[in-house]
Amino acid sequence: MEETSKNQLNRRRFLGLSALGLTGLTVLPSWTMNGIKIAPSDRVVLGYIGCGQQALSDFRGFSSVPGVQVVACCDVDSMKQQRFKKTVEEWQKGQGVSPRCDMYEQYEELLERRDIDAVEVVTPDHWHALQTIHACQAGKDVYVQKPLSFTITEAQKMVRVANDNKRVVQVGSQQRSSGEFQKAIELVQNGAIGHIDKIYAKVGDPPNPLDLPEEPIPGNLNFNLWMGPLNDPKIHYHPDLCPPISLDPPEREKLWGAWRWYLETGNGYTADWGAHMFDIAQAAIGMDGSGPAEIIPKGYNGAEYLTFKYLNGIVMTEQPYLEDMPKAQGIKFIGDKGWIEVARGYLGCSDSSLVPENLAGRRPRNLTPEERKRMYEEMQKAQAKGSGSFEISAPHMENFIDAVRSRQKPIAPIEVGASTAVLCCLGNMATELKRTVKWNPATQSFGEDKEAWNHRLYHYDYRGSYKL
């Protein structure tokens, strides 16, 4: 890939973070939010890397946290930059702050801003590693969307760099901050249903090969920069990968970026929802920072579902947690003394007395067929539009801001995000190899399995001059 000095900052200059020539830094006076006066010393100033619909949803969460200010944004789509800037500045006006949100195409320039304390990385998965690593090296704390990484090696290096630079990193697996999931974890760990034998964790299908036709690249999109380190020659522009928007008249994305569903650009539902449901399952059984030892793909040696086997004997399968709602994402823990079911907005247990009334919700299985259909359709619409996440995301973001101030680990630290991302990669790796993959979670190694070591989901060669 050809790069010019205009489009790529000198690496030594970037990593050195020269204090000279930094102009136009935002100076913020004391201000009040929700009746709370925020002193400059308590303020956390954010920059956004990525300005799509997930960024807008997350901004609603961050903007509700006292003491947070957003001063800059970056995106490879100039129209999305402008939309985000307009959204932020309208909010700033409402808070009595002089409106200013600077726009960038190159994220390295945003990271040079000395007035920015932390960034949110809310870009496609293949960019998470480089942007998070560079942010940590630039002295920024990071809130990075899930899944943490595109490959296993990326996850490992992200952990090392974050810790070496003593940065706070929160992974956007917001179910960690949601009451029904926290209670489910507590019940499992307290032995409420005895010894856990099985876990059903429904997340969805693995990715498929890219089959979208190539289309002309719009002038507002730098698709070459969107590609970044990806080096697969089969990848080309299609609006499903980078959903277009309109500013006049205002029109938002009609779908989530379909890069998630193709193996050249994403890791499918395995990682997209696995970063939520597999994540909670591992937390409940004490496998944060660890993982399975054996991964068996669906259809291999009679396996009905993608299967993860742990050294403690627990078996987790990617299968419906509700038989009559086979596509609904959720988890069922099965112990020798009962069961626990948990999904967004619902917590159930074989012993109903263990479930607080405010967390129970309505058990989907007890809904009428019409109610179940409507609930599922509404969930799918919310996912497609990027809505419906503010209520459960805001506490997760507040936890991150608290951690930035206290310098303590957040509820979903980078080590947790890494172990979950690795699990998701292992699931897709076994599926693609069409055989069992054995993994040592202690040494994070495949032993003598050369095919696994050389798999693209362990590591791939970055394009051009991009280096991990």
Short mmCIF file of C-alpha atoms in Angstrom, two decimals:
data_model
loop_
_atom_site.label_atom_id
_atom_site.label_comp_id
_atom_site.label_asym_id
_atom_site.label_seq_id
_atom_site.Cartn_x
_atom_site.Cartn_y
_atom_site.Cartn_z
CA MET A 1 0.00 0.00 0.00
CA GLU A 2 1.36 3.39 -0.95
CA GLU A 3 1.34 5.98 1.80
CA THR A 4 2.16 9.68 1.61
CA SER A 5 3.39 11.96 4.34
CA LYS A 6 -0.01 13.63 4.23
CA ASN A 7 -1.87 10.43 5.04
CA GLN A 8 0.52 8.86 7.50
CA LEU A 9 2.21 10.54 10.46
CA ASN A 10 5.88 9.90 10.98
CA ARG A 11 6.07 7.01 13.46
CA ARG A 12 8.81 8.58 15.57
CA ARG A 13 6.91 11.87 15.76
CA PHE A 14 3.70 10.06 16.69
CA LEU A 15 5.19 7.86 19.39
CA GLY A 16 7.24 10.73 20.77
CA LEU A 17 4.13 12.90 21.14
CA SER A 18 5.94 16.18 20.64
CA ALA A 19 4.52 18.92 22.83
CA LEU A 20 5.44 21.56 20.24
CA GLY A 21 3.02 22.85 17.68
CA LEU A 22 -0.10 21.70 19.51
CA THR A 23 -2.65 24.42 18.94
CA GLY A 24 -6.37 24.83 19.27
CA LEU A 25 -6.66 22.70 22.40
CA THR A 26 -10.09 22.91 23.96
CA VAL A 27 -10.09 24.82 27.25
CA LEU A 28 -13.06 23.87 29.39
CA PRO A 29 -14.31 25.94 32.32
CA SER A 30 -16.07 24.52 35.35
CA TRP A 31 -19.55 23.49 34.30
CA THR A 32 -22.67 21.85 35.64
CA MET A 33 -24.37 18.67 34.47
CA ASN A 34 -27.59 17.32 35.91
CA GLY A 35 -27.23 19.82 38.76
CA ILE A 36 -23.71 18.59 39.62
CA LYS A 37 -20.84 21.05 39.31
CA ILE A 38 -17.83 19.40 37.73
CA ALA A 39 -14.39 20.79 38.55
CA PRO A 40 -11.75 20.78 35.77
CA SER A 41 -9.66 18.28 37.76
CA ASP A 42 -12.52 15.74 37.71
CA ARG A 43 -13.38 16.12 34.06
CA VAL A 44 -12.64 13.31 31.58
CA VAL A 45 -12.19 14.52 28.00
CA LEU A 46 -12.99 12.00 25.27
CA GLY A 47 -12.18 11.62 21.60
CA TYR A 48 -14.02 9.21 19.29
CA ILE A 49 -12.33 6.98 16.74
CA GLY A 50 -15.25 5.87 14.58
CA CYS A 51 -18.44 7.85 14.03
CA GLY A 52 -21.00 5.27 12.85
CA GLN A 53 -24.30 4.35 14.44
CA GLN A 54 -22.63 2.46 17.30
CA ALA A 55 -20.65 5.59 18.13
CA LEU A 56 -23.87 7.63 18.23
CA SER A 57 -25.49 5.07 20.52
CA ASP A 58 -22.45 5.00 22.80
CA PHE A 59 -22.28 8.79 22.86
CA ARG A 60 -25.76 8.84 24.40
CA GLY A 61 -24.37 6.67 27.19
CA PHE A 62 -21.19 8.67 27.77
CA SER A 63 -23.02 12.00 27.62
CA SER A 64 -25.13 10.94 30.62
CA VAL A 65 -22.04 10.47 32.83
CA PRO A 66 -21.22 13.58 34.92
CA GLY A 67 -17.86 15.11 34.12
CA VAL A 68 -17.49 13.75 30.59
CA GLN A 69 -16.79 16.03 27.65
CA VAL A 70 -16.26 15.05 24.00
CA VAL A 71 -14.00 17.31 21.94
CA ALA A 72 -12.95 15.40 18.81
CA CYS A 73 -13.97 12.65 16.41
CA CYS A 74 -12.38 10.66 13.62
CA ASP A 75 -13.82 8.63 10.77
CA VAL A 76 -12.92 7.56 7.24
CA ASP A 77 -16.36 8.82 6.09
CA SER A 78 -16.53 12.63 6.06
CA MET A 79 -20.34 12.65 6.25
CA LYS A 80 -20.28 10.59 9.43
CA GLN A 81 -17.71 12.97 10.89
CA GLN A 82 -20.06 15.89 10.24
CA ARG A 83 -23.08 14.07 11.66
CA PHE A 84 -21.21 13.19 14.84
CA LYS A 85 -19.85 16.74 15.20
CA LYS A 86 -23.37 18.16 14.89
CA THR A 87 -24.71 15.72 17.50
CA VAL A 88 -21.95 16.52 19.99
CA GLU A 89 -22.15 20.28 19.53
CA GLU A 90 -25.92 20.31 20.00
CA TRP A 91 -25.39 18.45 23.29
CA GLN A 92 -22.62 20.84 24.34
CA LYS A 93 -24.90 23.82 23.77
CA GLY A 94 -27.50 22.20 26.00
CA GLN A 95 -24.88 21.84 28.73
CA GLY A 96 -23.81 25.46 28.51
CA VAL A 97 -20.44 24.59 27.01
CA SER A 98 -19.05 26.38 23.97
CA PRO A 99 -19.70 23.98 21.07
CA ARG A 100 -16.60 22.45 19.55
CA CYS A 101 -15.90 18.98 18.22
CA ASP A 102 -12.91 18.80 15.89
CA MET A 103 -12.95 16.30 13.02
CA TYR A 104 -10.13 14.08 11.74
CA GLU A 105 -9.68 11.41 9.11
CA GLN A 106 -6.38 10.14 10.52
CA TYR A 107 -6.78 8.80 14.06
CA GLU A 108 -3.09 9.40 14.82
CA GLU A 109 -3.73 13.15 14.67
CA LEU A 110 -6.52 12.85 17.24
CA LEU A 111 -4.19 10.87 19.50
CA GLU A 112 -1.67 13.72 19.45
CA ARG A 113 -4.16 15.94 21.24
CA ARG A 114 -2.79 16.50 24.75
CA ASP A 115 -6.18 17.66 26.04
CA ILE A 116 -7.78 14.25 25.40
CA ASP A 117 -7.70 11.85 28.36
CA ALA A 118 -9.38 8.83 26.78
CA VAL A 119 -10.77 7.60 23.49
CA GLU A 120 -13.49 5.26 22.40
CA VAL A 121 -12.45 2.90 19.61
CA VAL A 122 -15.69 2.13 17.82
CA THR A 123 -14.45 1.00 14.41
CA PRO A 124 -14.67 -2.35 12.57
CA ASP A 125 -12.96 -5.18 14.43
CA HIS A 126 -9.90 -5.32 12.17
CA TRP A 127 -8.91 -1.82 13.34
CA HIS A 128 -9.33 -2.40 17.10
CA ALA A 129 -5.81 -3.67 17.74
CA LEU A 130 -3.78 -0.93 16.08
CA GLN A 131 -5.97 1.91 17.32
CA THR A 132 -6.09 0.62 20.90
CA ILE A 133 -2.35 -0.06 20.98
CA HIS A 134 -1.50 3.36 19.58
CA ALA A 135 -3.91 5.05 21.99
CA CYS A 136 -2.25 3.31 24.94
CA GLN A 137 1.20 4.31 23.67
CA ALA A 138 -0.10 7.88 23.37
CA GLY A 139 -1.07 7.86 27.05
CA LYS A 140 -4.82 7.57 26.52
CA ASP A 141 -7.22 5.30 28.36
CA VAL A 142 -9.47 3.34 26.03
CA TYR A 143 -13.06 2.15 25.81
CA VAL A 144 -12.94 -0.31 22.89
CA GLN A 145 -16.00 -1.94 21.42
CA LYS A 146 -16.40 -5.70 21.45
CA PRO A 147 -15.10 -8.08 20.29
CA LEU A 148 -11.71 -6.87 21.45
CA SER A 149 -9.78 -8.10 18.43
CA PHE A 150 -9.95 -9.79 15.04
CA THR A 151 -7.23 -12.37 15.81
CA ILE A 152 -5.69 -14.17 18.79
CA THR A 153 -2.28 -12.53 18.40
CA GLU A 154 -3.87 -9.08 18.35
CA ALA A 155 -5.65 -9.77 21.64
CA GLN A 156 -2.42 -10.94 23.27
CA LYS A 157 -0.44 -7.89 22.16
CA MET A 158 -3.20 -5.48 23.16
CA VAL A 159 -3.08 -6.83 26.72
CA ARG A 160 0.69 -6.47 26.92
CA VAL A 161 0.76 -2.91 25.57
CA ALA A 162 -2.12 -1.73 27.78
CA ASN A 163 -0.41 -3.09 30.89
CA ASP A 164 3.06 -1.89 29.89
CA ASN A 165 1.67 1.62 29.50
CA LYS A 166 -0.51 1.38 32.64
CA ARG A 167 -3.66 2.31 30.77
CA VAL A 168 -7.27 1.67 31.77
CA VAL A 169 -9.03 -0.29 29.02
CA GLN A 170 -12.71 -1.21 29.16
CA VAL A 171 -14.17 -3.61 26.58
CA GLY A 172 -17.69 -2.77 25.44
CA SER A 173 -19.24 -6.04 26.63
CA GLN A 174 -21.87 -4.05 28.48
CA GLN A 175 -23.79 -7.04 29.80
CA ARG A 176 -21.11 -7.16 32.50
CA SER A 177 -22.73 -4.04 33.96
CA SER A 178 -26.32 -5.24 33.64
CA GLY A 179 -28.20 -6.44 36.72
CA GLU A 180 -29.71 -9.64 35.39
CA PHE A 181 -26.34 -10.92 34.16
CA GLN A 182 -24.52 -9.89 37.32
CA LYS A 183 -27.11 -11.78 39.38
CA ALA A 184 -26.83 -14.87 37.16
CA ILE A 185 -23.05 -14.88 37.65
CA GLU A 186 -23.50 -14.50 41.40
CA LEU A 187 -25.99 -17.38 41.63
CA VAL A 188 -23.78 -19.73 39.63
CA GLN A 189 -20.67 -18.87 41.61
CA ASN A 190 -22.50 -19.22 44.95
CA GLY A 191 -23.57 -22.75 44.05
CA ALA A 192 -27.29 -21.95 43.85
CA ILE A 193 -27.82 -24.69 41.26
CA GLY A 194 -24.99 -26.94 42.43
CA HIS A 195 -22.14 -28.15 40.25
CA ILE A 196 -22.37 -26.84 36.68
CA ASP A 197 -22.26 -29.57 34.06
CA LYS A 198 -23.46 -27.86 30.91
CA ILE A 199 -23.97 -24.41 29.47
CA TYR A 200 -26.16 -23.59 26.50
CA ALA A 201 -25.06 -20.25 25.01
CA LYS A 202 -26.91 -19.15 21.91
CA VAL A 203 -25.04 -16.56 19.86
CA GLY A 204 -25.61 -17.35 16.16
CA ASP A 205 -23.79 -18.51 13.07
CA PRO A 206 -20.13 -18.15 12.08
CA PRO A 207 -19.16 -15.86 9.17
CA ASN A 208 -19.55 -16.72 5.49
CA PRO A 209 -17.23 -15.92 2.57
CA LEU A 210 -17.65 -12.43 1.16
CA ASP A 211 -20.12 -12.56 -1.74
CA LEU A 212 -21.12 -8.91 -2.20
CA PRO A 213 -20.63 -7.42 -5.69
CA GLU A 214 -18.16 -4.58 -6.08
CA GLU A 215 -19.64 -1.08 -6.41
CA PRO A 216 -18.16 2.40 -7.00
CA ILE A 217 -16.71 4.04 -3.88
CA PRO A 218 -18.52 7.25 -2.88
CA GLY A 219 -16.43 10.42 -2.69
CA ASN A 220 -17.06 10.95 1.03
CA LEU A 221 -15.48 7.58 1.95
CA ASN A 222 -11.77 6.75 2.14
CA PHE A 223 -12.23 3.02 1.58
CA ASN A 224 -8.49 2.40 1.33
CA LEU A 225 -8.13 3.75 4.87
CA TRP A 226 -11.19 1.75 5.97
CA MET A 227 -9.35 -1.39 4.79
CA GLY A 228 -6.32 -0.52 6.90
CA PRO A 229 -4.31 -3.68 7.68
CA LEU A 230 -6.67 -6.10 5.87
CA ASN A 231 -4.76 -7.70 3.01
CA ASP A 232 -7.29 -10.03 1.37
CA PRO A 233 -7.54 -9.18 -2.37
CA LYS A 234 -11.16 -10.37 -2.42
CA ILE A 235 -12.27 -7.41 -0.28
CA HIS A 236 -13.84 -4.56 -2.23
CA TYR A 237 -16.31 -1.78 -1.56
CA HIS A 238 -20.00 -2.50 -1.20
CA PRO A 239 -22.41 -0.22 0.69
CA ASP A 240 -23.35 -3.06 3.05
CA LEU A 241 -19.79 -3.02 4.40
CA CYS A 242 -19.85 0.74 5.01
CA PRO A 243 -23.55 1.67 5.27
CA PRO A 244 -24.12 5.12 3.76
CA ILE A 245 -25.99 7.97 5.42
CA SER A 246 -27.52 11.25 4.27
CA LEU A 247 -27.15 14.64 5.94
CA ASP A 248 -29.77 16.48 3.90
CA PRO A 249 -32.32 15.08 4.33
CA PRO A 250 -31.08 13.33 7.49
CA GLU A 251 -31.05 9.57 7.00
CA ARG A 252 -29.14 7.12 9.18
CA GLU A 253 -27.70 3.71 8.30
CA LYS A 254 -30.31 1.17 7.25
CA LEU A 255 -28.34 -1.75 8.71
CA TRP A 256 -25.31 -2.65 10.79
CA GLY A 257 -22.08 -2.81 8.82
CA ALA A 258 -22.19 -6.23 7.16
CA TRP A 259 -18.42 -6.60 7.55
CA ARG A 260 -19.38 -8.50 10.71
CA TRP A 261 -20.87 -11.40 8.77
CA TYR A 262 -18.01 -12.16 6.33
CA LEU A 263 -14.91 -14.14 7.25
CA GLU A 264 -12.60 -11.80 5.29
CA THR A 265 -13.71 -8.80 7.38
CA GLY A 266 -15.30 -10.14 10.57
CA ASN A 267 -16.01 -13.12 12.80
CA GLY A 268 -19.78 -13.45 12.41
CA TYR A 269 -22.28 -13.92 15.22
CA THR A 270 -19.69 -16.17 16.87
CA ALA A 271 -17.82 -13.05 17.94
CA ASP A 272 -20.50 -10.38 17.66
CA TRP A 273 -22.86 -12.02 20.18
CA GLY A 274 -20.23 -14.38 21.55
CA ALA A 275 -18.51 -11.33 23.01
CA HIS A 276 -21.66 -11.00 25.13
CA MET A 277 -23.01 -14.48 25.86
CA PHE A 278 -19.79 -16.52 25.85
CA ASP A 279 -18.30 -13.70 27.91
CA ILE A 280 -20.94 -14.01 30.65
CA ALA A 281 -20.67 -17.81 30.63
CA GLN A 282 -16.91 -17.68 31.18
CA ALA A 283 -17.30 -15.13 33.95
CA ALA A 284 -19.82 -17.33 35.78
CA ILE A 285 -17.63 -20.44 35.75
CA GLY A 286 -14.43 -18.63 36.74
CA MET A 287 -12.78 -18.71 33.32
CA ASP A 288 -12.05 -15.01 32.92
CA GLY A 289 -8.56 -14.75 31.53
CA SER A 290 -8.56 -18.45 30.65
CA GLY A 291 -10.60 -20.53 28.22
CA PRO A 292 -11.53 -23.94 26.85
CA ALA A 293 -9.06 -26.71 26.17
CA GLU A 294 -10.91 -28.43 23.34
CA ILE A 295 -13.08 -26.90 20.62
CA ILE A 296 -15.23 -29.20 18.48
CA PRO A 297 -17.02 -27.78 15.44
CA LYS A 298 -20.64 -28.49 14.63
CA GLY A 299 -20.97 -31.69 12.60
CA TYR A 300 -17.57 -33.15 13.51
CA ASN A 301 -17.75 -36.68 14.94
CA GLY A 302 -21.47 -36.27 15.47
CA ALA A 303 -21.32 -32.96 17.36
CA GLU A 304 -24.74 -31.35 17.02
CA TYR A 305 -23.44 -27.91 18.03
CA LEU A 306 -20.17 -26.00 18.25
CA THR A 307 -18.75 -27.29 21.54
CA PHE A 308 -16.22 -25.92 24.04
CA LYS A 309 -14.78 -28.28 26.66
CA TYR A 310 -13.05 -26.94 29.77
CA LEU A 311 -10.46 -28.67 31.92
CA ASN A 312 -12.86 -28.53 34.88
CA GLY A 313 -15.29 -30.79 33.00
CA ILE A 314 -17.83 -28.14 32.02
CA VAL A 315 -19.11 -28.33 28.45
CA MET A 316 -20.51 -25.24 26.70
CA THR A 317 -22.44 -25.61 23.47
CA GLU A 318 -23.64 -22.96 21.05
CA GLN A 319 -27.27 -24.02 21.05
CA PRO A 320 -30.69 -22.53 21.81
CA TYR A 321 -31.27 -21.81 25.47
CA LEU A 322 -35.01 -21.83 24.69
CA GLU A 323 -36.13 -24.69 22.47
CA ASP A 324 -39.10 -22.84 21.01
CA MET A 325 -37.07 -19.66 20.30
CA PRO A 326 -34.04 -21.14 18.53
CA LYS A 327 -32.62 -17.81 17.32
CA ALA A 328 -32.94 -15.85 20.55
CA GLN A 329 -29.56 -15.04 22.14
CA GLY A 330 -29.24 -16.09 25.77
CA ILE A 331 -27.63 -18.52 28.21
CA LYS A 332 -28.78 -21.51 30.24
CA PHE A 333 -26.60 -22.87 33.05
CA ILE A 334 -27.44 -26.46 33.98
CA GLY A 335 -26.30 -27.76 37.34
CA ASP A 336 -26.96 -30.90 39.37
CA LYS A 337 -29.46 -28.96 41.52
CA GLY A 338 -31.28 -26.88 38.94
CA TRP A 339 -30.90 -24.37 36.10
CA ILE A 340 -30.54 -20.64 35.46
CA GLU A 341 -31.58 -18.84 32.28
CA VAL A 342 -30.49 -15.30 31.46
CA ALA A 343 -30.93 -12.97 28.51
CA ARG A 344 -31.31 -9.25 28.10
CA GLY A 345 -34.22 -8.19 30.26
CA TYR A 346 -34.85 -11.66 31.66
CA LEU A 347 -33.51 -13.85 34.48
CA GLY A 348 -35.06 -17.17 35.42
CA CYS A 349 -34.16 -20.00 37.78
CA SER A 350 -35.54 -23.42 38.64
CA ASP A 351 -35.90 -21.95 42.15
CA SER A 352 -37.81 -18.75 41.43
CA SER A 353 -37.28 -17.50 44.99
CA LEU A 354 -33.63 -16.81 44.11
CA VAL A 355 -34.53 -14.24 41.45
CA PRO A 356 -35.26 -10.67 42.60
CA GLU A 357 -38.56 -9.45 41.20
CA ASN A 358 -36.97 -6.39 39.58
CA LEU A 359 -34.62 -8.60 37.53
CA ALA A 360 -36.96 -11.42 36.54
CA GLY A 361 -38.58 -9.85 33.50
CA ARG A 362 -40.93 -12.08 31.51
CA ARG A 363 -39.82 -15.56 30.60
CA PRO A 364 -39.97 -15.69 26.78
CA ARG A 365 -41.15 -19.29 26.88
CA ASN A 366 -44.29 -18.23 28.75
CA LEU A 367 -45.25 -15.63 26.17
CA THR A 368 -47.91 -16.36 23.59
CA PRO A 369 -46.64 -17.24 20.10
CA GLU A 370 -47.71 -13.78 18.91
CA GLU A 371 -45.87 -12.09 21.80
CA ARG A 372 -42.73 -14.15 21.19
CA LYS A 373 -42.76 -13.29 17.50
CA ARG A 374 -43.24 -9.59 18.21
CA MET A 375 -40.51 -9.56 20.86
CA TYR A 376 -38.03 -11.23 18.53
CA GLU A 377 -38.89 -8.92 15.63
CA GLU A 378 -38.47 -5.86 17.84
CA MET A 379 -35.10 -7.15 19.08
CA GLN A 380 -33.91 -7.67 15.49
CA LYS A 381 -35.11 -4.20 14.46
CA ALA A 382 -33.34 -2.61 17.41
CA GLN A 383 -30.13 -4.41 16.50
CA ALA A 384 -30.41 -3.39 12.84
CA LYS A 385 -31.02 0.26 13.73
CA GLY A 386 -28.39 0.44 16.43
CA SER A 387 -30.94 1.41 19.04
CA GLY A 388 -32.04 -0.06 22.32
CA SER A 389 -28.57 -0.27 23.85
CA PHE A 390 -28.44 3.02 25.79
CA GLU A 391 -30.12 1.76 28.95
CA ILE A 392 -27.68 -1.07 29.56
CA SER A 393 -24.61 0.67 28.10
CA ALA A 394 -24.64 3.81 30.26
CA PRO A 395 -23.70 2.01 33.54
CA HIS A 396 -20.85 0.29 31.70
CA MET A 397 -19.54 3.63 30.51
CA GLU A 398 -19.88 5.16 33.94
CA ASN A 399 -17.83 2.26 35.30
CA PHE A 400 -15.11 3.08 32.75
CA ILE A 401 -15.05 6.76 33.70
CA ASP A 402 -14.86 5.82 37.39
CA ALA A 403 -11.90 3.55 36.58
CA VAL A 404 -10.18 6.32 34.63
CA ARG A 405 -10.42 8.55 37.71
CA SER A 406 -9.47 5.89 40.27
CA ARG A 407 -6.89 4.07 38.08
CA GLN A 408 -8.50 0.76 39.08
CA LYS A 409 -9.51 -2.08 36.76
CA PRO A 410 -12.95 -1.63 35.16
CA ILE A 411 -15.60 -4.35 35.18
CA ALA A 412 -14.61 -5.62 31.70
CA PRO A 413 -10.82 -5.08 31.60
CA ILE A 414 -8.72 -5.86 28.58
CA GLU A 415 -7.62 -9.26 29.97
CA VAL A 416 -11.27 -10.36 30.10
CA GLY A 417 -11.98 -9.04 26.62
CA ALA A 418 -8.92 -10.85 25.33
CA SER A 419 -9.90 -14.25 26.74
CA THR A 420 -13.40 -13.88 25.29
CA ALA A 421 -12.08 -12.77 21.89
CA VAL A 422 -9.69 -15.74 21.85
CA LEU A 423 -12.55 -18.13 22.61
CA CYS A 424 -14.56 -16.70 19.69
CA CYS A 425 -11.57 -17.01 17.34
CA LEU A 426 -11.05 -20.62 18.45
CA GLY A 427 -14.69 -21.43 17.68
CA ASN A 428 -14.41 -20.07 14.15
CA MET A 429 -11.00 -21.68 13.67
CA ALA A 430 -12.34 -25.15 14.51
CA THR A 431 -15.33 -24.53 12.24
CA GLU A 432 -13.10 -23.58 9.30
CA LEU A 433 -10.66 -26.45 9.89
CA LYS A 434 -13.63 -28.82 10.24
CA ARG A 435 -12.02 -30.68 13.12
CA THR A 436 -11.25 -30.49 16.81
CA VAL A 437 -8.75 -27.86 17.89
CA LYS A 438 -6.89 -28.31 21.18
CA TRP A 439 -5.78 -25.20 23.07
CA ASN A 440 -3.71 -24.78 26.21
CA PRO A 441 -5.31 -21.80 28.00
CA ALA A 442 -2.41 -21.53 30.47
CA THR A 443 0.33 -21.21 27.84
CA GLN A 444 -2.01 -19.93 25.11
CA SER A 445 -0.66 -22.40 22.61
CA PHE A 446 -1.70 -25.10 20.15
CA GLY A 447 1.12 -27.55 20.88
CA GLU A 448 2.21 -29.30 17.67
CA ASP A 449 -0.82 -28.23 15.63
CA LYS A 450 0.95 -26.32 12.83
CA GLU A 451 -2.27 -25.80 10.92
CA ALA A 452 -3.77 -23.93 13.87
CA TRP A 453 -0.58 -21.90 14.44
CA ASN A 454 -0.70 -20.80 10.78
CA HIS A 455 -4.42 -20.05 10.71
CA ARG A 456 -5.43 -16.48 9.77
CA LEU A 457 -7.36 -16.15 13.05
CA TYR A 458 -4.20 -16.72 15.01
CA HIS A 459 -2.36 -14.08 12.99
CA TYR A 460 -2.30 -12.72 9.45
CA ASP A 461 0.25 -10.57 7.64
CA TYR A 462 -0.88 -6.96 7.66
CA ARG A 463 -1.16 -5.09 4.38
CA GLY A 464 1.65 -2.86 3.15
CA SER A 465 3.44 -0.92 5.87
CA TYR A 466 0.89 -1.64 8.59
CA LYS A 467 2.57 -3.47 11.45
CA LEU A 468 1.21 -4.92 14.70
#
